[in-house]
Each structure stands twice: as C-alpha cells, then as structure tokens.
Amino acid sequence: MATVQRTVQAPPDSVFAVLSDGWTYSDWVVGTVHIRNVDANWPQVGSELHHKAGPWPFSLHDSSTVLLMEPGRRLRLRAGLWPLGEAVVDIQLEPFGVDATRVTIHEQFEHGPLLAARNKINDLLLHQRNVEALRRLADIAENSDRYYAERAR
C-alpha cells in the first residue's frame, strides 16, 4: 500500500470542496488527462467520475466510484483503469493547527493485472505519483480563488 501525507495550508472544508468538484480531478490526479463526465450527485456514495488516463493513442477510458464519503473528513474511491485493474484510494482530512489540514492518501490495487504486480517498486511509483498529486491538490486548495477564476475564463 502506498501512503502519503501532506499539510495543506487551507481548512478541511476548503480541501474537501476541491475533492467535491469532480471536474478538478484532471488538474491534480497524476495520470488523469481528461474528465469526460461527473455524476450530478458527486461525491455521494455510488456516484461516478468518468475519466481518461494516459497519453494518446494509448489512453484508457474508465470511471471512479465513491465508496465512502464523510463531508470535510474523508473520501474513499474505487479508481478504475481497466484493462490494467483498479485501486482503492482513501483520502483522509484532519484539521491541523489553525486553517490547515493534514491530508493522507492511502492507495492500494484491488483487482486486475496490477494486483499481481503489487510490490515495493509498484508502491514506490504510487508513492511518488501521490506525492505529486498532493502537491497539486494543495496548490488548488490554497489558491482556490485564483484557480476557479482562471477556470472561468
């Protein structure tokens, strides 16, 4: 299992607001290149985010499904990337000091060929990918006014 943690200089509700906007995922989830559609009730349990991952012409179309959601505290997803498999991604938020959040991401392959490849090298790759994902998530949450203003253009 790959686990990464980062302190974000924004309160948990601000970080969760980014997680609750499915259209932001291609901006912070490393490897996701395009969001094709987001269910209207995202991030309610059972809702889906439809994405494209990887470079053209090898990009894969799949979906991620919300398994658990605790507003302002936690989001657990089943992230698909078939035919390679799927992983469970658990994002936990906890208040840290004044107006800051400790964000922890746990990711583990659950099904498919990538499950057989689960080893220390794979965990290291997931770890590095999620370190970068948390850096991007922090940038959006800490600068949300600027981020959403630029997206509105």
GROMACS .gro file of N, CA and C in nm:
model
  459
    1MET      N    1   0.085  -0.118   0.000
    1MET     CA    2   0.000   0.000   0.000
    1MET      C    3   0.089   0.123   0.000
    2ALA      N    4   0.052   0.219  -0.084
    2ALA     CA    5   0.125   0.346  -0.088
    2ALA      C    6   0.049   0.447  -0.002
    3THR      N    7   0.119   0.509   0.091
    3THR     CA    8   0.060   0.610   0.178
    3THR      C    9   0.145   0.735   0.173
    4VAL      N   10   0.080   0.849   0.148
    4VAL     CA   11   0.149   0.978   0.150
    4VAL      C   12   0.068   1.076   0.233
    5GLN      N   13   0.138   1.175   0.284
    5GLN     CA   14   0.074   1.273   0.371
    5GLN      C   15   0.133   1.410   0.342
    6ARG      N   16   0.049   1.513   0.354
    6ARG     CA   17   0.096   1.650   0.335
    6ARG      C   18   0.007   1.743   0.416
    7THR      N   19   0.067   1.848   0.468
    7THR     CA   20  -0.010   1.952   0.534
    7THR      C   21  -0.043   2.060   0.432
    8VAL      N   22  -0.171   2.087   0.418
    8VAL     CA   23  -0.221   2.186   0.323
    8VAL      C   24  -0.261   2.309   0.403
    9GLN      N   25  -0.220   2.425   0.357
    9GLN     CA   26  -0.248   2.550   0.427
    9GLN      C   27  -0.387   2.603   0.389
   10ALA      N   28  -0.487   2.522   0.418
   10ALA     CA   29  -0.627   2.555   0.395
   10ALA      C   30  -0.708   2.466   0.490
   11PRO      N   31  -0.823   2.515   0.536
   11PRO     CA   32  -0.903   2.433   0.628
   11PRO      C   33  -0.963   2.310   0.557
   12PRO      N   34  -1.000   2.208   0.635
   12PRO     CA   35  -1.055   2.086   0.576
   12PRO      C   36  -1.171   2.110   0.479
   13ASP      N   37  -1.260   2.202   0.511
   13ASP     CA   38  -1.374   2.227   0.421
   13ASP      C   39  -1.329   2.279   0.285
   14SER      N   40  -1.221   2.357   0.282
   14SER     CA   41  -1.168   2.407   0.154
   14SER      C   42  -1.105   2.294   0.073
   15VAL      N   43  -1.034   2.205   0.141
   15VAL     CA   44  -0.974   2.091   0.071
   15VAL      C   45  -1.086   2.000   0.020
   16PHE      N   46  -1.186   1.977   0.104
   16PHE     CA   47  -1.295   1.889   0.064
   16PHE      C   48  -1.375   1.951  -0.051
   17ALA      N   49  -1.381   2.082  -0.058
   17ALA     CA   50  -1.450   2.148  -0.170
   17ALA      C   51  -1.384   2.111  -0.302
   18VAL      N   52  -1.252   2.099  -0.303
   18VAL     CA   53  -1.181   2.058  -0.425
   18VAL      C   54  -1.215   1.912  -0.457
   19LEU      N   55  -1.213   1.826  -0.355
   19LEU     CA   56  -1.247   1.685  -0.376
   19LEU      C   57  -1.391   1.669  -0.425
   20SER      N   58  -1.477   1.761  -0.383
   20SER     CA   59  -1.619   1.756  -0.420
   20SER      C   60  -1.647   1.807  -0.560
   21ASP      N   61  -1.548   1.870  -0.622
   21ASP     CA   62  -1.563   1.919  -0.759
   21ASP      C   63  -1.493   1.819  -0.851
   22GLY      N   64  -1.568   1.726  -0.903
   22GLY     CA   65  -1.511   1.620  -0.986
   22GLY      C   66  -1.439   1.670  -1.109
   23TRP      N   67  -1.475   1.788  -1.155
   23TRP     CA   68  -1.411   1.843  -1.275
   23TRP      C   69  -1.267   1.885  -1.250
   24THR      N   70  -1.224   1.894  -1.123
   24THR     CA   71  -1.086   1.932  -1.093
   24THR      C   72  -0.989   1.815  -1.100
   25TYR      N   73  -1.038   1.693  -1.102
   25TYR     CA   74  -0.952   1.576  -1.085
   25TYR      C   75  -0.839   1.568  -1.189
   26SER      N   76  -0.864   1.608  -1.311
   26SER     CA   77  -0.756   1.601  -1.411
   26SER      C   78  -0.648   1.705  -1.383
   27ASP      N   79  -0.677   1.801  -1.297
   27ASP     CA   80  -0.577   1.903  -1.261
   27ASP      C   81  -0.488   1.859  -1.145
   28TRP      N   82  -0.531   1.760  -1.069
   28TRP     CA   83  -0.446   1.719  -0.957
   28TRP      C   84  -0.416   1.570  -0.950
   29VAL      N   85  -0.495   1.486  -1.012
   29VAL     CA   86  -0.466   1.342  -1.010
   29VAL      C   87  -0.368   1.311  -1.123
   30VAL      N   88  -0.248   1.273  -1.088
   30VAL     CA   89  -0.143   1.247  -1.185
   30VAL      C   90  -0.182   1.128  -1.271
   31GLY      N   91  -0.176   1.147  -1.403
   31GLY     CA   92  -0.211   1.042  -1.497
   31GLY      C   93  -0.349   1.059  -1.557
   32THR      N   94  -0.437   1.132  -1.488
   32THR     CA   95  -0.569   1.160  -1.543
   32THR      C   96  -0.555   1.280  -1.635
   33VAL      N   97  -0.587   1.259  -1.762
   33VAL     CA   98  -0.566   1.367  -1.859
   33VAL      C   99  -0.694   1.441  -1.896
   34HIS      N  100  -0.808   1.380  -1.868
   34HIS     CA  101  -0.934   1.445  -1.906
   34HIS      C  102  -1.049   1.387  -1.824
   35ILE      N  103  -1.136   1.473  -1.779
   35ILE     CA  104  -1.260   1.429  -1.714
   35ILE      C  105  -1.369   1.434  -1.820
   36ARG      N  106  -1.429   1.318  -1.847
   36ARG     CA  107  -1.530   1.309  -1.952
   36ARG      C  108  -1.668   1.344  -1.902
   37ASN      N  109  -1.698   1.309  -1.777
   37ASN     CA  110  -1.828   1.340  -1.719
   37ASN      C  111  -1.821   1.317  -1.568
   38VAL      N  112  -1.906   1.389  -1.495
   38VAL     CA  113  -1.915   1.374  -1.349
   38VAL      C  114  -2.063   1.363  -1.315
   39ASP      N  115  -2.100   1.259  -1.242
   39ASP     CA  116  -2.239   1.245  -1.200
   39ASP      C  117  -2.283   1.369  -1.122
   40ALA      N  118  -2.406   1.409  -1.141
   40ALA     CA  119  -2.458   1.530  -1.077
   40ALA      C  120  -2.453   1.523  -0.925
   41ASN      N  121  -2.461   1.402  -0.868
   41ASN     CA  122  -2.461   1.391  -0.721
   41ASN      C  123  -2.323   1.362  -0.663
   42TRP      N  124  -2.216   1.381  -0.743
   42TRP     CA  125  -2.078   1.364  -0.694
   42TRP      C  126  -2.055   1.455  -0.576
   43PRO      N  127  -1.997   1.414  -0.467
   43PRO     CA  128  -1.933   1.287  -0.434
   43PRO      C  129  -2.017   1.197  -0.343
   44GLN      N  130  -2.145   1.186  -0.367
   44GLN     CA  131  -2.228   1.095  -0.288
   44GLN      C  132  -2.187   0.950  -0.316
   45VAL      N  133  -2.206   0.864  -0.217
   45VAL     CA  134  -2.171   0.723  -0.232
   45VAL      C  135  -2.243   0.666  -0.355
   46GLY      N  136  -2.167   0.596  -0.439
   46GLY     CA  137  -2.220   0.537  -0.561
   46GLY      C  138  -2.206   0.624  -0.684
   47SER      N  139  -2.178   0.752  -0.665
   47SER     CA  140  -2.164   0.840  -0.782
   47SER      C  141  -2.032   0.813  -0.851
   48GLU      N  142  -2.028   0.850  -0.981
   48GLU     CA  143  -1.910   0.820  -1.061
   48GLU      C  144  -1.853   0.943  -1.129
   49LEU      N  145  -1.724   0.933  -1.150
   49LEU     CA  146  -1.644   1.032  -1.223
   49LEU      C  147  -1.585   0.954  -1.341
   50HIS      N  148  -1.610   1.000  -1.463
   50HIS     CA  149  -1.565   0.929  -1.581
   50HIS      C  150  -1.443   1.002  -1.637
   51HIS      N  151  -1.332   0.928  -1.650
   51HIS     CA  152  -1.205   0.993  -1.683
   51HIS      C  153  -1.133   0.922  -1.797
   52LYS      N  154  -1.032   0.991  -1.845
   52LYS     CA  155  -0.941   0.935  -1.944
   52LYS      C  156  -0.802   0.948  -1.884
   53ALA      N  157  -0.725   0.841  -1.893
   53ALA     CA  158  -0.591   0.840  -1.834
   53ALA      C  159  -0.490   0.795  -1.937
   54GLY      N  160  -0.371   0.852  -1.928
   54GLY     CA  161  -0.262   0.812  -2.015
   54GLY      C  162  -0.258   0.889  -2.145
   55PRO      N  163  -0.145   0.881  -2.212
   55PRO     CA  164  -0.126   0.959  -2.335
   55PRO      C  165  -0.197   0.897  -2.455
   56TRP      N  166  -0.239   0.982  -2.548
   56TRP     CA  167  -0.295   0.936  -2.673
   56TRP      C  168  -0.183   0.871  -2.752
   57PRO      N  169  -0.200   0.768  -2.824
   57PRO     CA  170  -0.324   0.695  -2.855
   57PRO      C  171  -0.350   0.579  -2.758
   58PHE      N  172  -0.278   0.576  -2.646
   58PHE     CA  173  -0.289   0.465  -2.553
   58PHE      C  174  -0.382   0.496  -2.436
   59SER      N  175  -0.453   0.610  -2.441
   59SER     CA  176  -0.535   0.650  -2.327
   59SER      C  177  -0.649   0.551  -2.303
   60LEU      N  178  -0.680   0.535  -2.176
   60LEU     CA  179  -0.784   0.443  -2.132
   60LEU      C  180  -0.901   0.523  -2.077
   61HIS      N  181  -1.022   0.481  -2.109
   61HIS     CA  182  -1.143   0.543  -2.056
   61HIS      C  183  -1.196   0.454  -1.946
   62ASP      N  184  -1.223   0.513  -1.831
   62ASP     CA  185  -1.278   0.436  -1.720
   62ASP      C  186  -1.348   0.530  -1.624
   63SER      N  187  -1.385   0.477  -1.509
   63SER     CA  188  -1.459   0.555  -1.410
   63SER      C  189  -1.404   0.530  -1.271
   64SER      N  190  -1.429   0.625  -1.183
   64SER     CA  191  -1.401   0.609  -1.041
   64SER      C  192  -1.533   0.624  -0.968
   65THR      N  193  -1.553   0.542  -0.867
   65THR     CA  194  -1.679   0.538  -0.794
   65THR      C  195  -1.656   0.569  -0.648
   66VAL      N  196  -1.743   0.651  -0.590
   66VAL     CA  197  -1.733   0.685  -0.448
   66VAL      C  198  -1.782   0.566  -0.365
   67LEU      N  199  -1.696   0.518  -0.275
   67LEU     CA  200  -1.730   0.409  -0.185
   67LEU      C  201  -1.774   0.459  -0.048
   68LEU      N  202  -1.716   0.571  -0.005
   68LEU     CA  203  -1.744   0.627   0.127
   68LEU      C  204  -1.719   0.777   0.120
   69MET      N  205  -1.807   0.853   0.184
   69MET     CA  206  -1.788   0.998   0.186
   69MET      C  207  -1.832   1.050   0.322
   70GLU      N  208  -1.741   1.121   0.387
   70GLU     CA  209  -1.770   1.191   0.511
   70GLU      C  210  -1.733   1.337   0.486
   71PRO      N  211  -1.833   1.425   0.467
   71PRO     CA  212  -1.803   1.564   0.430
   71PRO      C  213  -1.697   1.628   0.520
   72GLY      N  214  -1.598   1.688   0.455
   72GLY     CA  215  -1.492   1.757   0.526
   72GLY      C  216  -1.390   1.667   0.592
   73ARG      N  217  -1.407   1.533   0.579
   73ARG     CA  218  -1.318   1.442   0.651
   73ARG      C  219  -1.259   1.330   0.567
   74ARG      N  220  -1.338   1.274   0.475
   74ARG     CA  221  -1.289   1.153   0.408
   74ARG      C  222  -1.362   1.128   0.277
   75LEU      N  223  -1.286   1.077   0.180
   75LEU     CA  224  -1.342   1.033   0.053
   75LEU      C  225  -1.268   0.906   0.012
   76ARG      N  226  -1.344   0.800  -0.009
   76ARG     CA  227  -1.284   0.673  -0.049
   76ARG      C  228  -1.341   0.637  -0.186
   77LEU      N  229  -1.250   0.608  -0.281
   77LEU     CA  230  -1.289   0.583  -0.419
   77LEU      C  231  -1.237   0.450  -0.469
   78ARG      N  232  -1.313   0.389  -0.558
   78ARG     CA  233  -1.262   0.277  -0.638
   78ARG      C  234  -1.225   0.338  -0.772
   79ALA      N  235  -1.097   0.342  -0.801
   79ALA     CA  236  -1.047   0.407  -0.923
   79ALA      C  237  -1.015   0.299  -1.026
   80GLY      N  238  -1.089   0.304  -1.137
   80GLY     CA  239  -1.071   0.205  -1.241
   80GLY      C  240  -0.971   0.250  -1.347
   81LEU      N  241  -0.899   0.154  -1.399
   81LEU     CA  242  -0.808   0.178  -1.511
   81LEU      C  243  -0.797   0.048  -1.591
   82TRP      N  244  -0.916  -0.006  -1.626
   82TRP     CA  245  -0.920  -0.133  -1.698
   82TRP      C  246  -0.871  -0.112  -1.840
   83PRO      N  247  -0.796  -0.205  -1.895
   83PRO     CA  248  -0.780  -0.345  -1.856
   83PRO      C  249  -0.669  -0.370  -1.753
   84LEU      N  250  -0.608  -0.263  -1.700
   84LEU     CA  251  -0.498  -0.281  -1.605
   84LEU      C  252  -0.547  -0.318  -1.465
   85GLY      N  253  -0.667  -0.277  -1.430
   85GLY     CA  254  -0.721  -0.311  -1.299
   85GLY      C  255  -0.784  -0.192  -1.231
   86GLU      N  256  -0.791  -0.200  -1.100
   86GLU     CA  257  -0.847  -0.090  -1.022
   86GLU      C  258  -0.784  -0.086  -0.884
   87ALA      N  259  -0.791   0.032  -0.826
   87ALA     CA  260  -0.733   0.055  -0.694
   87ALA      C  261  -0.838   0.119  -0.604
   88VAL      N  262  -0.818   0.106  -0.476
   88VAL     CA  263  -0.898   0.180  -0.379
   88VAL      C  264  -0.810   0.292  -0.326
   89VAL      N  265  -0.863   0.413  -0.334
   89VAL     CA  266  -0.791   0.533  -0.291
   89VAL      C  267  -0.870   0.593  -0.175
   90ASP      N  268  -0.806   0.605  -0.061
   90ASP     CA  269  -0.871   0.658   0.059
   90ASP      C  270  -0.803   0.790   0.093
   91ILE      N  271  -0.879   0.899   0.087
   91ILE     CA  272  -0.827   1.033   0.115
   91ILE      C  273  -0.887   1.079   0.247
   92GLN      N  274  -0.800   1.103   0.345
   92GLN     CA  275  -0.846   1.144   0.477
   92GLN      C  276  -0.796   1.284   0.509
   93LEU      N  277  -0.885   1.364   0.567
   93LEU     CA  278  -0.852   1.502   0.604
   93LEU      C  279  -0.867   1.517   0.754
   94GLU      N  280  -0.769   1.582   0.816
   94GLU     CA  281  -0.784   1.613   0.958
   94GLU      C  282  -0.732   1.754   0.984
   95PRO      N  283  -0.806   1.830   1.066
   95PRO     CA  284  -0.760   1.965   1.098
   95PRO      C  285  -0.619   1.959   1.156
   96PHE      N  286  -0.539   2.059   1.120
   96PHE     CA  287  -0.401   2.064   1.169
   96PHE      C  288  -0.367   2.210   1.196
   97GLY      N  289  -0.368   2.245   1.321
   97GLY     CA  290  -0.341   2.385   1.357
   97GLY      C  291  -0.456   2.475   1.311
   98VAL      N  292  -0.424   2.601   1.293
   98VAL     CA  293  -0.523   2.700   1.251
   98VAL      C  294  -0.528   2.705   1.098
   99ASP      N  295  -0.645   2.678   1.041
   99ASP     CA  296  -0.667   2.686   0.896
   99ASP      C  297  -0.571   2.600   0.814
  100ALA      N  298  -0.537   2.483   0.864
  100ALA     CA  299  -0.454   2.390   0.787
  100ALA      C  300  -0.516   2.250   0.799
  101THR      N  301  -0.477   2.164   0.706
  101THR     CA  302  -0.532   2.029   0.701
  101THR      C  303  -0.420   1.930   0.673
  102ARG      N  304  -0.417   1.823   0.749
  102ARG     CA  305  -0.326   1.713   0.717
  102ARG      C  306  -0.406   1.620   0.626
  103VAL      N  307  -0.357   1.602   0.504
  103VAL     CA  308  -0.422   1.516   0.405
  103VAL      C  309  -0.338   1.390   0.391
  104THR      N  310  -0.404   1.276   0.402
  104THR     CA  311  -0.338   1.147   0.387
  104THR      C  312  -0.408   1.070   0.276
  105ILE      N  313  -0.328   1.018   0.182
  105ILE     CA  314  -0.382   0.932   0.077
  105ILE      C  315  -0.322   0.793   0.094
  106HIS      N  316  -0.412   0.694   0.102
  106HIS     CA  317  -0.373   0.552   0.101
  106HIS      C  318  -0.425   0.497  -0.032
  107GLU      N  319  -0.338   0.433  -0.108
  107GLU     CA  320  -0.382   0.373  -0.235
  107GLU      C  321  -0.330   0.230  -0.242
  108GLN      N  322  -0.421   0.141  -0.285
  108GLN     CA  323  -0.384   0.000  -0.295
  108GLN      C  324  -0.459  -0.062  -0.411
  109PHE      N  325  -0.386  -0.139  -0.493
  109PHE     CA  326  -0.452  -0.214  -0.601
  109PHE      C  327  -0.544  -0.318  -0.540
  110GLU      N  328  -0.661  -0.335  -0.602
  110GLU     CA  329  -0.759  -0.431  -0.551
  110GLU      C  330  -0.792  -0.542  -0.650
  111HIS      N  331  -0.794  -0.510  -0.781
  111HIS     CA  332  -0.835  -0.608  -0.881
  111HIS      C  333  -0.754  -0.587  -1.008
  112GLY      N  334  -0.743  -0.696  -1.086
  112GLY     CA  335  -0.681  -0.687  -1.216
  112GLY      C  336  -0.533  -0.720  -1.216
  113PRO      N  337  -0.471  -0.711  -1.335
  113PRO     CA  338  -0.330  -0.746  -1.351
  113PRO      C  339  -0.236  -0.666  -1.261
  114LEU      N  340  -0.269  -0.541  -1.232
  114LEU     CA  341  -0.180  -0.461  -1.147
  114LEU      C  342  -0.171  -0.518  -1.005
  115LEU      N  343  -0.274  -0.591  -0.964
  115LEU     CA  344  -0.271  -0.653  -0.832
  115LEU      C  345  -0.157  -0.754  -0.822
  116ALA      N  346  -0.134  -0.829  -0.930
  116ALA     CA  347  -0.025  -0.926  -0.931
  116ALA      C  348   0.112  -0.859  -0.926
  117ALA      N  349   0.116  -0.733  -0.973
  117ALA     CA  350   0.243  -0.660  -0.975
  117ALA      C  351   0.267  -0.582  -0.847
  118ARG      N  352   0.179  -0.600  -0.748
  118ARG     CA  353   0.192  -0.525  -0.623
  118ARG      C  354   0.320  -0.568  -0.552
  119ASN      N  355   0.413  -0.472  -0.541
  119ASN     CA  356   0.540  -0.498  -0.475
  119ASN      C  357   0.601  -0.365  -0.432
  120LYS      N  358   0.720  -0.368  -0.381
  120LYS     CA  359   0.783  -0.246  -0.330
  120LYS      C  360   0.807  -0.144  -0.440
  121ILE      N  361   0.845  -0.190  -0.561
  121ILE     CA  362   0.867  -0.096  -0.671
  121ILE      C  363   0.738  -0.028  -0.710
  122ASN      N  364   0.629  -0.107  -0.719
  122ASN     CA  365   0.499  -0.051  -0.750
  122ASN      C  366   0.456   0.050  -0.644
  123ASP      N  367   0.474   0.013  -0.517
  123ASP     CA  368   0.439   0.105  -0.408
  123ASP      C  369   0.519   0.234  -0.417
  124LEU      N  370   0.647   0.224  -0.455
  124LEU     CA  371   0.730   0.343  -0.469
  124LEU      C  372   0.677   0.432  -0.581
  125LEU      N  373   0.638   0.372  -0.694
  125LEU     CA  374   0.581   0.451  -0.804
  125LEU      C  375   0.451   0.518  -0.763
  126LEU      N  376   0.363   0.444  -0.696
  126LEU     CA  377   0.238   0.502  -0.647
  126LEU      C  378   0.268   0.613  -0.546
  127HIS      N  379   0.365   0.589  -0.460
  127HIS     CA  380   0.402   0.688  -0.360
  127HIS      C  381   0.444   0.820  -0.428
  128GLN      N  382   0.534   0.810  -0.525
  128GLN     CA  383   0.582   0.931  -0.594
  128GLN      C  384   0.469   1.000  -0.669
  129ARG      N  385   0.382   0.922  -0.732
  129ARG     CA  386   0.267   0.980  -0.804
  129ARG      C  387   0.177   1.055  -0.707
  130ASN      N  388   0.153   0.996  -0.589
  130ASN     CA  389   0.063   1.059  -0.493
  130ASN      C  390   0.127   1.176  -0.420
  131VAL      N  391   0.260   1.178  -0.407
  131VAL     CA  392   0.328   1.297  -0.354
  131VAL      C  393   0.299   1.415  -0.447
  132GLU      N  394   0.311   1.391  -0.577
  132GLU     CA  395   0.283   1.498  -0.674
  132GLU      C  396   0.135   1.534  -0.675
  133ALA      N  397   0.047   1.435  -0.664
  133ALA     CA  398  -0.097   1.463  -0.660
  133ALA      C  399  -0.131   1.551  -0.541
  134LEU      N  400  -0.073   1.522  -0.425
  134LEU     CA  401  -0.100   1.605  -0.306
  134LEU      C  402  -0.043   1.745  -0.322
  135ARG      N  403   0.070   1.758  -0.390
  135ARG     CA  404   0.125   1.891  -0.415
  135ARG      C  405   0.028   1.972  -0.500
  136ARG      N  406  -0.028   1.909  -0.603
  136ARG     CA  407  -0.124   1.976  -0.691
  136ARG      C  408  -0.254   2.008  -0.619
  137LEU      N  409  -0.303   1.912  -0.539
  137LEU     CA  410  -0.426   1.934  -0.462
  137LEU      C  411  -0.407   2.052  -0.367
  138ALA      N  412  -0.292   2.056  -0.300
  138ALA     CA  413  -0.263   2.167  -0.208
  138ALA      C  414  -0.262   2.300  -0.282
  139ASP      N  415  -0.202   2.302  -0.399
  139ASP     CA  416  -0.196   2.426  -0.477
  139ASP      C  417  -0.337   2.476  -0.510
  140ILE      N  418  -0.425   2.386  -0.549
  140ILE     CA  419  -0.563   2.427  -0.581
  140ILE      C  420  -0.635   2.475  -0.456
  141ALA      N  421  -0.627   2.397  -0.347
  141ALA     CA  422  -0.698   2.433  -0.224
  141ALA      C  423  -0.645   2.563  -0.164
  142GLU      N  424  -0.514   2.583  -0.168
  142GLU     CA  425  -0.454   2.703  -0.108
  142GLU      C  426  -0.476   2.827  -0.194
  143ASN      N  427  -0.503   2.808  -0.321
  143ASN     CA  428  -0.521   2.921  -0.414
  143ASN      C  429  -0.653   2.908  -0.489
  144SER      N  430  -0.758   2.864  -0.420
  144SER     CA  431  -0.883   2.831  -0.486
  144SER      C  432  -0.947   2.951  -0.557
  145ASP      N  433  -0.936   3.070  -0.501
  145ASP     CA  434  -0.996   3.186  -0.568
  145ASP      C  435  -0.933   3.207  -0.705
  146ARG      N  436  -0.800   3.203  -0.710
  146ARG     CA  437  -0.730   3.220  -0.837
  146ARG      C  438  -0.758   3.105  -0.932
  147TYR      N  439  -0.757   2.981  -0.879
  147TYR     CA  440  -0.781   2.863  -0.961
  147TYR      C  441  -0.917   2.869  -1.031
  148TYR      N  442  -1.022   2.899  -0.954
  148TYR     CA  443  -1.156   2.899  -1.012
  148TYR      C  444  -1.176   3.022  -1.103
  149ALA      N  445  -1.109   3.130  -1.075
  149ALA     CA  446  -1.117   3.247  -1.165
  149ALA      C  447  -1.054   3.214  -1.299
  150GLU      N  448  -0.941   3.144  -1.297
  150GLU     CA  449  -0.875   3.105  -1.423
  150GLU      C  450  -0.957   3.003  -1.499
  151ARG      N  451  -1.022   2.913  -1.430
  151ARG     CA  452  -1.106   2.813  -1.498
  151ARG      C  453  -1.230   2.876  -1.560
  152ALA      N  454  -1.276   2.986  -1.502
  152ALA     CA  455  -1.397   3.051  -1.553
  152ALA      C  456  -1.373   3.122  -1.685
  153ARG      N  457  -1.247   3.149  -1.716
  153ARG     CA  458  -1.217   3.222  -1.841
  153ARG      C  459  -1.242   3.139  -1.962
   0.00000   0.00000   0.00000
